[in-house]
CSV table of C-alpha atoms in Angstrom, one decimal:
chain,number,residue,atom,x,y,z
A,210,MET,CA,4.2,-10.6,7.4
A,211,LYS,CA,7.3,-10.0,5.0
A,212,THR,CA,8.9,-13.1,6.4
A,213,MET,CA,5.8,-15.3,5.5
A,214,ILE,CA,5.8,-13.7,1.9
A,215,PHE,CA,9.4,-14.6,1.6
A,216,VAL,CA,8.6,-18.3,2.5
A,217,PHE,CA,5.5,-18.3,0.4
A,218,ALA,CA,7.7,-17.2,-2.6
A,219,MET,CA,10.5,-19.6,-1.9
A,220,ALA,CA,8.0,-22.5,-1.6
A,221,THR,CA,6.4,-21.8,-4.7
A,222,PHE,CA,9.9,-21.4,-6.5
A,223,PHE,CA,11.0,-24.6,-5.5
A,224,LEU,CA,7.4,-26.5,-5.9
A,225,PHE,CA,7.4,-25.4,-9.7
A,226,SER,CA,11.1,-25.6,-10.3
A,227,CYS,CA,10.8,-29.3,-10.4
A,228,ASN,CA,14.5,-30.0,-9.0
A,229,GLN,CA,15.7,-29.1,-12.5
A,230,PRO,CA,18.5,-26.6,-12.1
A,231,SER,CA,19.0,-24.1,-14.7
A,232,GLU,CA,20.4,-20.7,-15.1
A,233,ASN,CA,17.2,-19.1,-14.9
A,234,THR,CA,16.6,-20.9,-11.6
A,235,THR,CA,20.0,-19.6,-10.1
A,236,GLU,CA,19.1,-16.2,-11.1
A,237,THR,CA,15.4,-16.4,-9.8
A,238,LYS,CA,16.9,-18.0,-6.4
A,239,ASP,CA,19.6,-15.0,-6.2
A,240,SER,CA,16.9,-12.5,-6.9
A,241,LEU,CA,14.6,-13.9,-4.1
A,242,LEU,CA,17.3,-13.9,-1.7
A,243,GLU,CA,18.0,-10.3,-2.4
A,244,VAL,CA,14.3,-9.5,-1.9
A,245,HIS,CA,14.6,-11.5,1.5
A,246,GLU,CA,17.6,-9.3,2.4
A,247,SER,CA,16.0,-6.1,1.7
A,248,PHE,CA,12.9,-7.2,3.8
A,249,SER,CA,15.1,-8.2,6.8
A,250,GLU,CA,16.7,-4.9,6.6
A,251,GLU,CA,13.5,-2.7,6.5
A,252,THR,CA,11.7,-4.8,9.1
A,253,PRO,CA,11.5,-2.9,12.2
A,254,GLU,CA,10.9,-5.8,14.7
A,255,ASN,CA,14.4,-6.8,13.4
A,256,THR,CA,16.0,-4.0,14.7
A,257,ALA,CA,16.3,-3.1,18.5
A,258,VAL,CA,16.8,0.4,19.5
A,259,ASP,CA,19.8,1.0,21.9
A,260,TYR,CA,17.9,3.3,24.3
A,261,GLN,CA,20.9,3.7,26.6
A,262,THR,CA,23.0,5.1,23.6
A,263,ALA,CA,20.4,6.6,21.3
A,264,ILE,CA,19.1,9.0,24.2
A,265,ILE,CA,22.3,10.7,24.8
A,266,GLY,CA,22.1,14.4,24.0
A,267,LYS,CA,20.0,17.4,24.3
A,268,TRP,CA,16.2,17.1,23.2
A,269,GLU,CA,13.6,20.3,22.7
A,270,TYR,CA,9.9,19.8,23.3
A,271,GLU,CA,8.0,20.3,20.4
A,272,GLU,CA,4.1,19.3,21.5
A,273,THR,CA,1.9,17.1,23.2
A,274,GLN,CA,-0.3,14.7,21.5
A,275,MET,CA,-3.4,13.8,23.5
A,276,THR,CA,-5.9,11.1,22.4
A,277,ILE,CA,-9.4,10.8,23.6
A,278,GLY,CA,-11.4,8.0,22.2
A,279,ASP,CA,-10.6,8.3,18.3
A,280,GLN,CA,-9.8,12.3,18.5
A,281,THR,CA,-5.9,13.2,18.7
A,282,THR,CA,-5.2,16.7,19.6
A,283,ASN,CA,-1.7,18.3,19.5
A,284,ILE,CA,-1.1,21.1,22.0
A,285,LYS,CA,1.9,23.0,23.1
A,286,ALA,CA,1.8,22.5,27.0
A,287,MET,CA,5.0,24.0,28.0
A,288,TYR,CA,6.7,27.2,26.7
A,289,HIS,CA,10.2,25.8,27.1
A,290,TRP,CA,11.2,22.1,27.9
A,291,SER,CA,14.6,20.6,27.4
A,292,LEU,CA,16.0,17.4,28.5
A,293,GLU,CA,19.6,16.4,28.4
A,294,PHE,CA,20.9,13.1,28.9
A,295,LYS,CA,24.7,12.6,29.5
A,296,THR,CA,26.7,9.1,29.2
A,297,ASP,CA,27.3,9.0,32.9
A,298,GLY,CA,23.7,8.5,33.7
A,299,ASN,CA,23.1,12.0,34.9
A,300,PHE,CA,20.4,14.4,33.1
A,301,HIS,CA,19.7,17.9,33.2
A,302,GLU,CA,16.0,19.0,32.5
A,303,GLU,CA,14.6,22.7,32.1
A,304,ASN,CA,11.0,23.7,31.9
A,305,GLN,CA,9.1,26.9,31.7
A,306,PHE,CA,5.4,26.9,31.8
A,307,ALA,CA,4.6,30.1,30.0
A,308,GLU,CA,6.8,33.1,28.6
A,309,GLY,CA,8.1,35.2,31.3
A,310,ASP,CA,7.7,32.6,34.0
A,311,GLU,CA,10.7,31.3,36.0
A,312,ILE,CA,12.8,28.3,34.4
A,313,THR,CA,12.7,25.5,36.7
A,314,THR,CA,15.5,22.8,36.5
A,315,LEU,CA,16.1,19.4,37.7
A,316,ASP,CA,19.6,17.9,37.8
A,317,ASN,CA,19.7,13.8,38.8
A,318,THR,CA,20.2,10.5,37.5
A,319,TYR,CA,18.4,8.2,35.2
A,320,THR,CA,18.0,4.6,34.2
A,321,ILE,CA,16.3,2.8,31.3
A,322,LYS,CA,15.1,-0.7,31.4
A,323,ASP,CA,13.4,-1.8,28.3
A,324,ASN,CA,11.6,1.2,27.0
A,325,PHE,CA,11.0,2.6,30.4
A,326,LEU,CA,12.6,5.8,31.2
A,327,GLN,CA,12.9,6.7,34.9
A,328,ARG,CA,14.4,10.1,35.9
A,329,THR,CA,15.0,10.5,39.6
A,330,GLY,CA,12.8,13.1,41.1
A,331,ALA,CA,10.2,12.9,38.1
A,332,ILE,CA,7.7,10.4,37.2
A,333,GLU,CA,8.5,7.1,34.8
A,334,VAL,CA,7.7,7.3,31.3
A,335,THR,CA,7.4,5.1,28.1
A,336,ILE,CA,9.8,5.5,25.4
A,337,ILE,CA,7.4,5.4,22.5
A,338,GLU,CA,9.7,6.5,19.7
A,339,LEU,CA,13.5,7.1,19.9
A,340,THR,CA,15.4,7.8,16.4
A,341,LYS,CA,18.4,9.9,15.6
A,342,ASP,CA,16.2,13.3,15.3
A,343,GLN,CA,13.3,12.5,17.6
A,344,LEU,CA,12.1,11.2,20.9
A,345,VAL,CA,8.5,10.5,21.8
A,346,ILE,CA,7.6,9.5,25.4
A,347,GLU,CA,4.2,8.8,27.1
A,348,SER,CA,2.7,9.5,30.4
A,349,LEU,CA,-0.8,9.1,31.6
A,350,SER,CA,-1.9,8.7,27.8
A,351,ALA,CA,-0.4,11.9,26.4
A,352,LYS,CA,2.5,11.7,24.4
A,353,MET,CA,5.3,14.2,24.3
A,354,VAL,CA,7.5,14.8,21.3
A,355,PHE,CA,11.1,16.3,21.5
A,356,ASN,CA,13.5,17.0,18.9
A,357,ARG,CA,17.2,16.5,19.1
A,358,VAL,CA,19.1,19.7,19.2
A,359,LYS,CA,22.7,18.3,19.9
């Protein structure tokens, strides 16, 4: 959409400039190029996430977002859940359903293909969002939100 706006602005500029270059024409052209560059930098589809690198580190569970129809509910489904992804393709996972329950762990390998995360010994999940601070994965129509801790 932003690219279409830029193309329209450029076409309009050239249509009404009548091919008579002037100092104002050059300034306008430079301004339009700056606008295009800023759109290009802001457009998410122009920036692919390197999931393999961005996921490295430790993540703590915050909440689960469940959507049924047009209603979304946020719940804390686990008392404690942490994921740690290492550069060598291994991961460490801990979870505890309720306070006082035993902490269960899983140590194994993981792979990422496109935006699908497969942890050996666990079900495959889809990476919905991955930023420097937050990881959102989805499985069975539930989104699990994690925050980076290191």
